[in-house]
Coordinates of C-alpha atoms in Angstrom, one line a residue:
M1 CA -9.1 -46.2 33.2
Q2 CA -9.7 -46.5 29.5
R3 CA -6.2 -46.7 28.1
A4 CA -6.8 -47.8 24.5
A5 CA -8.4 -46.3 21.4
H6 CA -10.8 -49.2 21.1
R7 CA -12.4 -48.4 24.4
Q8 CA -13.6 -45.0 23.3
C9 CA -16.6 -43.6 21.4
T10 CA -15.5 -43.1 17.8
W11 CA -16.8 -40.5 15.3
N12 CA -16.5 -41.3 11.6
P13 CA -16.4 -38.2 9.4
G14 CA -16.8 -39.3 5.8
L15 CA -14.5 -37.3 3.6
E16 CA -16.1 -37.9 0.2
H17 CA -17.8 -34.5 -0.2
W18 CA -15.8 -31.7 1.3
D19 CA -15.4 -28.9 -1.3
S20 CA -11.9 -28.3 -2.6
L21 CA -12.1 -24.7 -1.4
R22 CA -11.7 -26.1 2.1
R23 CA -9.6 -29.2 2.0
H24 CA -10.9 -32.3 3.7
L25 CA -8.2 -32.9 6.2
E26 CA -8.1 -29.2 7.1
G27 CA -11.9 -29.4 7.6
V28 CA -11.6 -32.2 10.1
Q29 CA -9.0 -30.2 12.0
E30 CA -11.2 -27.2 12.0
K31 CA -14.0 -29.0 13.7
I32 CA -12.1 -30.7 16.6
D33 CA -14.0 -28.7 19.1
H34 CA -17.2 -30.5 18.0
F35 CA -15.5 -33.8 18.9
V36 CA -14.6 -32.4 22.3
Y37 CA -18.1 -31.2 22.8
L38 CA -19.5 -34.7 22.2
N39 CA -16.8 -36.4 24.5
V40 CA -15.6 -38.3 21.4
K41 CA -12.2 -39.8 22.1
T42 CA -11.3 -41.3 18.7
V43 CA -11.8 -40.1 15.2
W44 CA -11.9 -42.7 12.4
V45 CA -11.0 -40.9 9.1
A46 CA -12.2 -42.3 5.8
T47 CA -9.7 -43.3 3.2
F48 CA -7.7 -40.4 1.8
Y49 CA -4.8 -42.1 0.0
K50 CA -3.7 -40.9 -3.5
S51 CA -6.2 -42.6 -5.7
T52 CA -7.8 -42.7 -9.1
L53 CA -11.1 -42.1 -7.3
K54 CA -12.6 -45.4 -8.5
D55 CA -14.9 -47.0 -5.9
F56 CA -14.8 -44.1 -3.5
Q57 CA -11.0 -43.8 -3.2
Y58 CA -10.6 -47.6 -2.6
A59 CA -8.5 -47.9 -5.7
V60 CA -5.2 -46.7 -4.2
D61 CA -2.4 -45.4 -6.4
D62 CA 0.0 -44.7 -3.5
F63 CA -0.4 -45.9 0.1
R64 CA 2.2 -43.3 1.3
N65 CA 0.6 -40.2 -0.1
V66 CA -2.5 -38.0 0.4
D67 CA -4.8 -37.5 -2.6
P68 CA -4.6 -33.8 -3.6
S69 CA -8.4 -33.5 -3.4
F70 CA -8.1 -34.1 0.3
G71 CA -5.1 -32.0 1.0
T72 CA -1.4 -32.6 1.5
M73 CA 0.7 -34.7 3.8
S74 CA 1.4 -31.6 5.7
D75 CA -2.4 -31.2 6.2
F76 CA -2.5 -34.7 7.6
D77 CA 0.4 -34.1 10.0
N78 CA -1.2 -30.9 11.2
M79 CA -4.6 -32.6 11.7
L80 CA -3.0 -35.5 13.6
A81 CA -1.1 -33.2 15.9
A82 CA -4.2 -31.1 16.6
L83 CA -6.2 -34.1 17.4
H84 CA -3.5 -35.5 19.7
D85 CA -3.2 -32.1 21.4
K86 CA -6.9 -32.4 22.4
G87 CA -6.4 -36.0 23.6
I88 CA -8.2 -37.5 20.6
K89 CA -6.8 -40.6 18.9
I90 CA -7.0 -41.1 15.1
I91 CA -7.8 -44.3 13.3
I92 CA -7.3 -44.7 9.5
D93 CA -8.3 -47.3 6.9
L94 CA -5.9 -49.8 5.6
I95 CA -6.9 -51.3 2.2
P96 CA -4.5 -54.3 1.8
N97 CA -6.5 -56.5 -0.6
H98 CA -5.9 -54.5 -3.8
T99 CA -4.4 -51.4 -5.4
S100 CA -5.5 -49.4 -8.4
D101 CA -4.3 -50.4 -11.8
K102 CA -2.3 -47.2 -11.9
H103 CA -0.2 -48.2 -9.0
N104 CA 3.5 -48.6 -9.8
W105 CA 3.5 -52.2 -8.6
F106 CA 0.8 -53.1 -11.1
Q107 CA 2.6 -51.4 -14.0
L108 CA 5.8 -53.4 -13.1
S109 CA 3.9 -56.6 -12.7
R110 CA 2.1 -56.4 -16.0
N111 CA 5.5 -56.1 -17.6
R112 CA 6.9 -59.0 -15.6
T113 CA 9.5 -56.9 -14.0
D114 CA 11.7 -58.7 -11.4
K115 CA 10.1 -59.4 -8.1
Y116 CA 6.9 -57.6 -9.1
T117 CA 6.0 -60.3 -11.5
D118 CA 3.9 -62.1 -8.9
Y119 CA 2.7 -59.2 -6.9
Y120 CA -0.8 -59.7 -8.3
V121 CA -3.0 -62.8 -9.1
W122 CA -2.3 -63.6 -12.7
H123 CA -3.5 -66.7 -14.7
D124 CA -3.7 -67.8 -18.3
C125 CA -7.0 -67.4 -19.9
Q126 CA -8.3 -68.3 -23.3
I127 CA -9.5 -65.9 -26.1
T128 CA -12.0 -67.5 -28.4
E129 CA -13.3 -65.4 -31.4
G130 CA -12.3 -62.2 -29.5
R131 CA -14.1 -63.3 -26.3
V132 CA -12.1 -63.8 -23.1
I133 CA -12.8 -67.2 -21.4
P134 CA -11.8 -66.7 -17.7
P135 CA -10.0 -69.4 -15.7
N136 CA -13.1 -70.1 -13.6
N137 CA -16.5 -68.9 -12.6
W138 CA -15.4 -66.5 -9.9
V139 CA -17.5 -63.3 -9.8
S140 CA -16.6 -59.8 -8.5
V141 CA -18.5 -58.1 -5.7
Y142 CA -19.9 -55.7 -8.4
G143 CA -21.0 -58.5 -10.6
N144 CA -19.7 -60.3 -13.7
S145 CA -16.4 -62.1 -14.0
A146 CA -13.7 -61.3 -11.5
W147 CA -11.1 -61.8 -14.2
E148 CA -9.8 -59.1 -16.6
Y149 CA -7.6 -59.7 -19.6
D150 CA -4.5 -57.5 -19.8
D151 CA -3.1 -57.2 -23.3
T152 CA 0.4 -56.2 -22.1
R153 CA 1.0 -59.3 -20.1
N154 CA -1.4 -61.5 -22.2
Q155 CA -2.9 -63.0 -19.0
C156 CA -6.0 -62.3 -16.9
Y157 CA -5.7 -60.8 -13.5
F158 CA -8.1 -61.3 -10.6
H159 CA -10.1 -58.5 -9.0
Q160 CA -12.6 -58.9 -6.2
F161 CA -14.0 -55.4 -6.9
R162 CA -13.8 -53.3 -10.0
K163 CA -11.5 -54.1 -12.9
E164 CA -9.4 -51.0 -11.9
Q165 CA -8.7 -52.7 -8.5
P166 CA -6.5 -55.7 -9.1
D167 CA -6.0 -58.0 -6.1
L168 CA -2.6 -58.3 -4.5
N169 CA -1.2 -61.8 -4.2
F170 CA -0.9 -62.4 -0.5
H171 CA 0.6 -65.8 -1.2
N172 CA 3.7 -63.9 -2.1
P173 CA 5.8 -63.0 1.1
D174 CA 7.1 -59.9 -0.6
I175 CA 3.5 -58.5 -0.7
Q176 CA 3.1 -59.3 3.0
K177 CA 6.3 -57.4 3.8
E178 CA 5.2 -54.4 1.6
I179 CA 1.9 -54.1 3.6
L180 CA 3.7 -54.4 6.9
D181 CA 6.0 -51.6 5.8
I182 CA 3.0 -49.4 4.9
I183 CA 1.6 -50.1 8.4
K184 CA 4.9 -49.1 10.0
F185 CA 5.0 -45.9 7.8
W186 CA 1.8 -44.6 9.3
L187 CA 2.4 -45.8 12.8
E188 CA 5.7 -43.9 12.8
K189 CA 3.8 -40.8 11.7
G190 CA 1.7 -41.3 14.9
V191 CA -1.6 -42.7 13.9
D192 CA -3.2 -44.7 16.7
G193 CA -4.3 -47.7 14.6
F194 CA -6.1 -49.1 11.5
T195 CA -9.3 -50.6 10.4
I196 CA -8.4 -53.4 8.0
N197 CA -10.7 -53.2 5.0
G198 CA -11.8 -56.4 3.3
A199 CA -9.9 -58.6 5.8
N200 CA -11.7 -61.7 4.7
L201 CA -10.7 -61.2 1.0
L202 CA -6.9 -61.2 1.4
L203 CA -6.4 -64.7 0.1
E204 CA -8.0 -66.9 -2.5
A205 CA -7.5 -70.6 -3.2
E206 CA -4.6 -71.3 -5.5
H207 CA -6.3 -74.3 -7.1
L208 CA -8.8 -72.0 -8.9
R209 CA -11.7 -74.4 -8.8
D210 CA -15.2 -73.1 -9.7
E211 CA -17.1 -71.8 -6.6
P212 CA -20.3 -73.8 -5.9
Q213 CA -23.6 -72.3 -7.2
V214 CA -26.3 -71.3 -4.8
N215 CA -28.9 -72.6 -7.2
K216 CA -27.4 -75.8 -8.6
S217 CA -30.0 -75.9 -11.4
Q218 CA -28.9 -72.4 -12.7
S219 CA -27.1 -72.5 -16.0
P220 CA -23.4 -71.7 -15.4
D221 CA -23.5 -69.3 -18.4
T222 CA -25.9 -67.1 -16.5
I223 CA -23.8 -66.7 -13.4
T224 CA -23.2 -62.9 -13.2
S225 CA -24.2 -61.8 -9.7
Y226 CA -22.0 -62.1 -6.5
A227 CA -25.0 -63.6 -4.8
D228 CA -25.2 -66.5 -7.3
L229 CA -22.2 -68.3 -5.7
Y230 CA -21.0 -69.5 -2.4
H231 CA -17.6 -67.9 -1.9
D232 CA -15.8 -70.8 -0.5
Y233 CA -12.5 -70.2 -2.4
T234 CA -12.3 -66.4 -2.4
T235 CA -13.0 -65.5 1.3
T236 CA -11.4 -66.4 4.6
Q237 CA -8.9 -68.9 3.2
V238 CA -6.4 -70.9 5.3
G239 CA -3.6 -68.5 6.1
T240 CA -5.8 -65.3 6.3
H241 CA -5.6 -65.1 10.0
D242 CA -1.9 -65.7 10.0
I243 CA -1.5 -62.6 7.9
L244 CA -3.7 -60.6 10.3
R245 CA -1.8 -61.8 13.3
D246 CA 1.4 -60.4 11.7
F247 CA -0.4 -57.1 11.3
R248 CA -1.4 -57.4 15.0
Q249 CA 2.2 -58.1 16.0
T250 CA 3.4 -55.0 14.2
M251 CA 0.7 -52.9 16.1
N252 CA 2.0 -54.5 19.3
D253 CA 5.6 -53.6 18.5
Y254 CA 4.5 -49.9 18.3
S255 CA 2.3 -50.2 21.5
R256 CA 5.2 -50.4 23.9
E257 CA 5.4 -46.7 24.5
P258 CA 3.2 -45.9 27.6
G259 CA -0.1 -44.5 26.6
R260 CA 0.3 -45.3 22.9
Y261 CA -1.7 -48.4 22.3
R262 CA -2.2 -49.1 18.6
F263 CA -5.7 -50.4 17.7
M264 CA -6.6 -52.9 15.0
G265 CA -10.1 -53.5 13.8
T266 CA -11.2 -55.7 10.9
E267 CA -13.9 -55.2 8.3
A268 CA -15.1 -58.6 7.1
D269 CA -18.7 -58.8 6.0
D270 CA -19.6 -62.4 7.1
Q271 CA -23.2 -61.4 8.0
N272 CA -24.6 -64.8 7.5
A273 CA -21.9 -66.6 9.5
V274 CA -21.3 -64.8 12.8
E275 CA -18.9 -67.6 13.9
K276 CA -16.6 -66.6 11.0
T277 CA -16.7 -62.9 12.1
M278 CA -15.7 -63.9 15.7
L279 CA -12.6 -65.6 14.4
Y280 CA -11.1 -62.1 13.9
Y281 CA -10.8 -61.7 17.6
G282 CA -8.1 -64.3 17.6
N283 CA -8.0 -67.0 20.3
S284 CA -7.0 -67.3 23.9
F285 CA -3.4 -67.7 22.9
I286 CA -3.0 -65.3 20.0
Q287 CA -4.7 -61.9 19.8
E288 CA -5.9 -60.6 16.4
A289 CA -8.3 -57.7 16.1
D290 CA -9.3 -55.6 19.1
F291 CA -12.7 -56.2 17.6
P292 CA -14.2 -57.0 14.2
L293 CA -16.6 -54.3 13.1
N294 CA -20.2 -55.2 14.0
F295 CA -22.6 -54.6 11.1
Y296 CA -25.6 -56.5 12.4
L297 CA -27.5 -53.3 13.5
F298 CA -27.4 -52.2 9.8
D299 CA -30.4 -54.5 9.4
L300 CA -32.7 -52.4 11.6
N301 CA -35.7 -51.1 9.6
K302 CA -39.3 -50.0 10.1
D303 CA -40.1 -53.3 11.7
I304 CA -37.9 -52.4 14.7
S305 CA -39.0 -53.8 18.1
G306 CA -37.7 -54.6 21.5
N307 CA -37.3 -58.2 20.6
S308 CA -35.5 -57.5 17.3
I309 CA -33.0 -55.3 19.2
F310 CA -32.5 -57.9 21.8
Q311 CA -31.8 -60.6 19.2
V312 CA -29.1 -58.5 17.5
V313 CA -27.4 -57.6 20.8
N314 CA -27.6 -61.2 22.0
L315 CA -26.3 -62.6 18.8
W316 CA -23.0 -60.7 19.2
M317 CA -22.7 -61.1 23.0
K318 CA -23.3 -64.9 23.1
S319 CA -21.1 -65.5 20.0
M320 CA -18.2 -63.3 21.1
P321 CA -15.2 -65.1 22.8
K322 CA -15.3 -64.8 26.5
G323 CA -13.9 -61.5 27.9
R324 CA -13.5 -59.8 24.5
W325 CA -14.5 -56.2 23.7
P326 CA -17.7 -55.7 21.6
H327 CA -18.4 -53.1 18.9
W328 CA -21.7 -51.4 17.8
M329 CA -22.6 -49.1 14.9
V330 CA -25.9 -48.3 13.1
G331 CA -24.7 -46.0 10.3
S332 CA -22.2 -45.9 7.6
P333 CA -21.6 -44.3 4.2
S334 CA -23.4 -47.2 2.5
N335 CA -26.5 -47.4 4.6
S336 CA -29.6 -45.3 4.9
R337 CA -29.5 -43.1 8.0
I338 CA -31.1 -44.4 11.1
A339 CA -33.7 -41.5 11.1
S340 CA -34.8 -42.6 7.6
R341 CA -34.4 -46.3 8.1
V342 CA -36.4 -46.8 11.3
G343 CA -38.1 -43.5 11.8
R344 CA -37.4 -40.2 13.4
D345 CA -39.1 -41.3 16.6
Y346 CA -36.4 -43.8 17.4
V347 CA -33.2 -41.8 16.8
D348 CA -32.7 -40.9 20.5
V349 CA -33.4 -44.3 21.8
V350 CA -31.1 -45.9 19.3
N351 CA -28.3 -43.5 20.3
M352 CA -29.0 -44.4 23.9
L353 CA -28.7 -48.1 23.1
L354 CA -25.3 -47.6 21.4
L355 CA -23.9 -45.5 24.3
T356 CA -25.0 -47.8 27.1
L357 CA -24.1 -51.2 25.8
P358 CA -20.6 -52.5 26.8
G359 CA -18.0 -52.0 24.1
T360 CA -17.2 -49.3 21.6
P361 CA -19.9 -47.3 19.8
T362 CA -19.1 -45.8 16.4
L363 CA -21.0 -42.8 15.2
Y364 CA -21.3 -41.9 11.5
Y365 CA -21.3 -38.1 11.2
G366 CA -24.6 -36.5 11.6
E367 CA -26.2 -39.2 13.7
E368 CA -25.7 -37.0 16.8
L369 CA -28.1 -34.6 15.1
G370 CA -30.6 -37.1 13.8
M371 CA -29.7 -36.2 10.2
E372 CA -32.0 -37.9 7.6
D373 CA -31.4 -39.1 4.0
S374 CA -31.8 -36.4 1.4
P375 CA -34.4 -37.1 -1.3
T376 CA -32.9 -39.0 -4.2
L377 CA -30.4 -36.8 -6.0
N378 CA -29.8 -36.5 -9.7
I379 CA -26.2 -35.5 -9.9
S380 CA -24.1 -35.4 -13.0
T381 CA -20.6 -36.3 -12.0
N382 CA -17.3 -36.5 -13.9
P383 CA -17.5 -39.7 -15.9
S384 CA -14.0 -40.6 -14.8
V385 CA -15.3 -40.9 -11.2
E386 CA -17.3 -43.9 -10.2
H387 CA -19.8 -43.4 -7.4
N388 CA -23.0 -45.3 -6.4
P389 CA -25.9 -42.8 -6.8
D390 CA -27.9 -45.0 -4.4
E391 CA -25.6 -43.8 -1.6
Y392 CA -25.9 -40.1 -2.3
P393 CA -28.8 -39.5 0.1
V394 CA -26.8 -40.6 3.1
K395 CA -23.6 -38.7 2.1
T396 CA -25.0 -35.1 2.0
P397 CA -22.8 -32.6 3.8
M398 CA -22.6 -32.3 7.6
Q399 CA -25.0 -29.7 8.8
W400 CA -23.1 -27.2 11.0
D401 CA -25.3 -24.1 10.9
N402 CA -28.0 -22.3 8.9
S403 CA -25.6 -20.3 6.7
S404 CA -24.9 -21.0 3.1
N405 CA -24.1 -24.6 2.4
A406 CA -25.0 -25.4 6.1
G407 CA -21.5 -24.1 7.0
F408 CA -19.9 -27.0 5.3
N409 CA -17.8 -24.8 3.0
D410 CA -17.7 -21.2 1.9
G411 CA -17.9 -21.9 -1.9
N412 CA -20.7 -21.5 -4.3
K413 CA -21.9 -25.1 -3.9
T414 CA -21.1 -28.5 -2.5
W415 CA -20.6 -31.6 -4.5
L416 CA -23.9 -32.9 -3.2
P417 CA -26.6 -30.4 -2.3
V418 CA -27.2 -29.9 1.4
N419 CA -30.3 -31.6 2.8
Q420 CA -33.2 -29.1 2.7
D421 CA -33.9 -29.5 6.5
Y422 CA -30.4 -28.0 7.4
T423 CA -31.9 -24.8 8.8
K424 CA -33.6 -26.8 11.6
V425 CA -31.3 -29.7 11.9
N426 CA -27.8 -28.4 12.5
V427 CA -25.2 -28.2 15.3
E428 CA -25.6 -24.5 16.0
V429 CA -29.4 -24.7 16.4
Q430 CA -29.3 -27.9 18.5
K431 CA -26.6 -26.6 20.8
L432 CA -29.0 -24.0 22.0
K433 CA -31.8 -26.5 22.8
P434 CA -31.2 -28.4 26.0
D435 CA -33.5 -31.3 24.9
S436 CA -32.1 -31.6 21.4
T437 CA -30.7 -34.9 19.9
L438 CA -27.2 -33.3 20.0
N439 CA -27.3 -32.4 23.7
L440 CA -28.9 -35.7 24.7
Y441 CA -26.1 -37.5 22.9
R442 CA -23.6 -35.4 24.8
D443 CA -25.4 -36.0 28.1
I444 CA -25.3 -39.8 27.5
T445 CA -21.6 -39.8 26.6
K446 CA -20.8 -37.7 29.7
L447 CA -22.7 -40.2 31.9
R448 CA -21.0 -43.1 30.2
Y449 CA -17.5 -41.7 31.1
D450 CA -18.5 -40.6 34.6
E451 CA -20.0 -43.9 35.7
L452 CA -17.8 -47.1 35.8
P453 CA -20.7 -49.6 35.4
L454 CA -21.6 -48.1 32.0
H455 CA -18.2 -48.5 30.4
R456 CA -16.6 -51.4 32.2
G457 CA -19.4 -53.3 33.9
W458 CA -21.5 -56.4 33.4
L459 CA -24.4 -56.5 30.9
C460 CA -27.5 -58.5 32.2
Y461 CA -30.7 -58.8 30.2
A462 CA -33.7 -57.8 32.3
W463 CA -36.6 -57.7 29.9
N464 CA -37.5 -58.0 26.2
D465 CA -40.8 -58.0 24.4
A466 CA -42.4 -56.5 21.3
N467 CA -41.9 -53.0 22.7
V468 CA -39.2 -52.9 25.3
F469 CA -35.7 -54.1 25.7
A470 CA -34.1 -53.5 29.2
Y471 CA -30.8 -54.4 30.6
V472 CA -28.7 -53.8 33.7
R473 CA -25.1 -52.5 33.9
E474 CA -23.3 -53.3 37.1
I475 CA -19.7 -53.7 38.3
D476 CA -18.3 -55.9 41.1
G477 CA -17.6 -54.0 44.3
L478 CA -19.9 -51.0 43.5
N479 CA -23.5 -51.0 44.7
K480 CA -24.5 -48.3 42.2
V481 CA -26.4 -50.0 39.4
F482 CA -27.9 -48.7 36.1
M483 CA -30.9 -50.2 34.3
V484 CA -31.5 -49.1 30.8
V485 CA -35.1 -49.4 29.6
L486 CA -35.5 -48.8 25.9
N487 CA -38.8 -48.6 24.0
F488 CA -38.6 -49.6 20.3
G489 CA -42.3 -50.1 19.8
L490 CA -45.5 -48.5 21.2
Q491 CA -46.3 -46.9 24.6
A492 CA -45.8 -49.7 27.2
S493 CA -45.7 -50.4 30.9
V494 CA -43.4 -53.2 32.2
N495 CA -43.1 -54.9 35.6
I496 CA -39.4 -55.6 35.8
K497 CA -39.5 -56.2 39.5
G498 CA -41.7 -59.1 38.8
Q499 CA -38.7 -60.6 36.9
I500 CA -36.1 -59.5 39.5
P501 CA -37.5 -59.9 43.0
D502 CA -34.4 -58.3 44.6
L503 CA -34.9 -55.1 42.5
P504 CA -35.6 -52.1 44.7
A505 CA -39.2 -50.8 44.6
Q506 CA -38.1 -47.5 43.1
A507 CA -35.3 -46.2 40.9
K508 CA -34.1 -42.7 40.0
I509 CA -34.2 -41.5 36.4
R510 CA -30.7 -40.3 35.7
L511 CA -31.4 -39.6 32.1
S512 CA -34.5 -39.9 29.8
T513 CA -34.9 -39.1 26.1
I514 CA -37.8 -37.0 27.4
S515 CA -35.8 -34.4 29.4
E516 CA -38.6 -33.3 31.8
K517 CA -38.5 -36.8 33.4
N518 CA -34.8 -36.4 34.5
G519 CA -34.4 -36.7 38.2
K520 CA -37.8 -38.2 38.9
T521 CA -38.4 -41.7 40.3
V522 CA -40.2 -44.7 38.9
N523 CA -41.8 -47.8 40.4
T524 CA -39.9 -50.8 39.1
N525 CA -43.1 -52.8 39.0
N526 CA -44.7 -50.4 36.6
I527 CA -42.1 -48.6 34.4
D528 CA -43.9 -46.6 31.7
T529 CA -42.2 -45.6 28.5
E530 CA -43.6 -43.7 25.5
R531 CA -43.0 -44.8 21.9
G532 CA -39.2 -44.4 21.2
E533 CA -38.4 -43.4 24.8
G534 CA -35.3 -44.4 26.6
L535 CA -34.6 -44.3 30.3
I536 CA -31.3 -44.7 32.2
L537 CA -32.3 -45.6 35.8
E538 CA -30.1 -45.7 38.8
Y539 CA -30.5 -47.7 42.0
G540 CA -28.4 -49.3 44.8
T541 CA -28.2 -52.9 45.6
N542 CA -25.9 -55.4 47.4
K543 CA -27.3 -58.3 45.3
P544 CA -25.8 -57.9 41.8
L545 CA -27.8 -59.6 39.1
H546 CA -24.9 -61.4 37.6
N547 CA -24.4 -63.3 40.8
T548 CA -27.9 -64.8 40.8
E549 CA -28.5 -68.2 39.4
A550 CA -31.5 -67.3 37.4
F551 CA -29.5 -64.7 35.4
K552 CA -26.3 -66.7 35.0
E553 CA -26.9 -67.3 31.3
K554 CA -28.2 -63.7 30.7
C555 CA -25.1 -61.8 31.9
F556 CA -21.8 -61.0 30.0
I557 CA -18.6 -59.3 31.0
S558 CA -15.9 -57.8 28.8
E559 CA -12.4 -57.4 30.4
K560 CA -13.6 -58.1 33.9
A561 CA -12.7 -55.5 36.5
C562 CA -13.7 -54.9 40.1
Y563 CA -14.0 -51.6 42.0
S564 CA -12.3 -50.9 45.4
S565 CA -14.1 -48.2 47.4
A566 CA -11.2 -48.1 49.8
F567 CA -8.8 -47.0 47.1
D568 CA -11.2 -45.6 44.6
L569 CA -9.7 -47.7 41.7
L570 CA -10.4 -50.6 39.4
Y571 CA -8.4 -53.8 39.6
K572 CA -8.4 -56.9 37.4
N573 CA -7.5 -59.7 39.7
C574 CA -10.9 -60.2 41.2

C-alpha cells in the first residue's frame, strides 16, 4: 500500500570516508543485502558530485559528474540498477544554492561572458587603503562577511557559505532553468527523488539593506558571527516557494509512470520558527515538498525525558498542515550520535520511537547498531580539503565486522580511524545475537510493515510524564490497536487505563526492547517499564480512541485511509 519513496524507512550512508581502494559508490552497492536485512526501502546517498572538496563536497564543480574519489558515472549507474533490482529506491542531494568557484559558470560570470554575467550575485564594493568595504553587513554561515572581492571582475560576489561557494542568482530565469535541467538529467537516469539542500537560502533581497542586529547595542564593526543578525533578507524571501513549486512540478512530470513516484524533500533549518518550516509542505492547492526534513529531535541530550520527547513530537504534529506526511530523524553527519548524546541506555527506545510514529523515519548509518562517537580525533588532512574536526567523532567508518578496519575497506588504513569498540559493536556480531540493537531494529521494521496501524494509522497521545511517553496507533475499520509505551527516564509504572476507561484490562506485548518480555501480557492499569525500555502492546477494541471526545485534540492522521475486512484492502474515501 506504500507506493512512494517518502513512505519508507530511509538509510543514509555518509560517503565522506570510504577509502579509495574501494570506491564509495561501489561500496554502497556491495552492502545492499544489509538494507534488505533491515527492511529499508529507500537509500539516501550523500553528495557525490564532482567537487573541489570544500565544505564536504558541497562546493560543486559539475552537477552532471561523479567526483573521482567516489567512483565513476558507470559506478553510479550500476549502484542505481542494483538497488532497483532489490526494490530499493534512491534519493540524492540537490545543492541549488551555490556552486564552487571552479565551476565553469563562475569562470564565465567573473569574465562577464554573455548570459553568464548575471548567473551569480555580484555587486560593487569599495576598496579603501587596500581594505574591501562590502555592500552591506550580511554575514556567511561560517562567519565574517558574506561578500568576497574578485579582482578579475572588480566586484564582490555573495556567498552564504565559504568564499569558494559563490551563490547562484535565482532572480535570473536562466539559473532556474539550469537547475531544472539538472533535476531532469538525474531523473532521466532513474533516481527516485531529491533532498533540496539549503532550500531557504535560494533567494536574497535585491535591495541589499543591512540585516537587523540581534543585539541593537552591539557595534556594527564587531558583527562577525551568523548568530549576530536576524536573517530577514537572506532566507525564505518572496519567490522562494515559487521556485520550489517548479521543482515539484518537474518531479510530478516524471511521476506519471506507474510505480515511479519522484520524491522531493527540503532541507531548511528554521529551527526557531516551525511555522516557516511547515510552509515547505505547500498548501491545499499547490503541493511543494513531500515533507521538509525534521531536525527537532537533534536537540535531544542527556536531559531526555518522556515530556521532552512528547513536546518535540507534538510540536511537529500540531504544526503540520492537516493530512500531510511527517518525517523523523535523530542522527546526521553533523550531530553527535544518539548513543553518545543521550546515553547508551536509550538507543533502543529512541529507535522504537522513530519506527512507530507516523511518517518516514531516516536512519544515519550505524544507528541500527548503536554506534557511538569516537574519542576526539587528531587527524592531519590535506590542507586543500576543508573539514570540520568537531564532526570527526560521528563520521568514523561503518562497523561491519571484527576484521581489519571493521570490514570497511581492505586497505592499510581508513581516512578516519575505526572506533575502538568495533570488535563488539558491528553487524556480524549483532546478527548472531537475537536481542541485539540490530535485530531489534529489524524486528520493529518488520512489525511496522506487517501491521497497517503502524504505518498508515492514527496517532493518539495516551500518556506523558517525566519518564514515560505513550501513544496509540489505530486505523478505521480494524479493531487491532497498538499502544507504544516508551521510557525515557527512570523505572516507572503508569496507569493508562485510568486515562482511557475503554482500554481493555490487558494487552499483549508484541515487542519489547527487553526480548524476554515478548509475548507476555500486561495489566493496562499498571504498565511497568525499566529505564530506557520500550513496549509495543497489542489489543482489540471497537471503540477507537480518535473517535472519543476527550481525545479529539490529541489525535492526528496523515493521509487518512480505512480498512475493509471484507476485501482486505485500504481505501481513502471513508
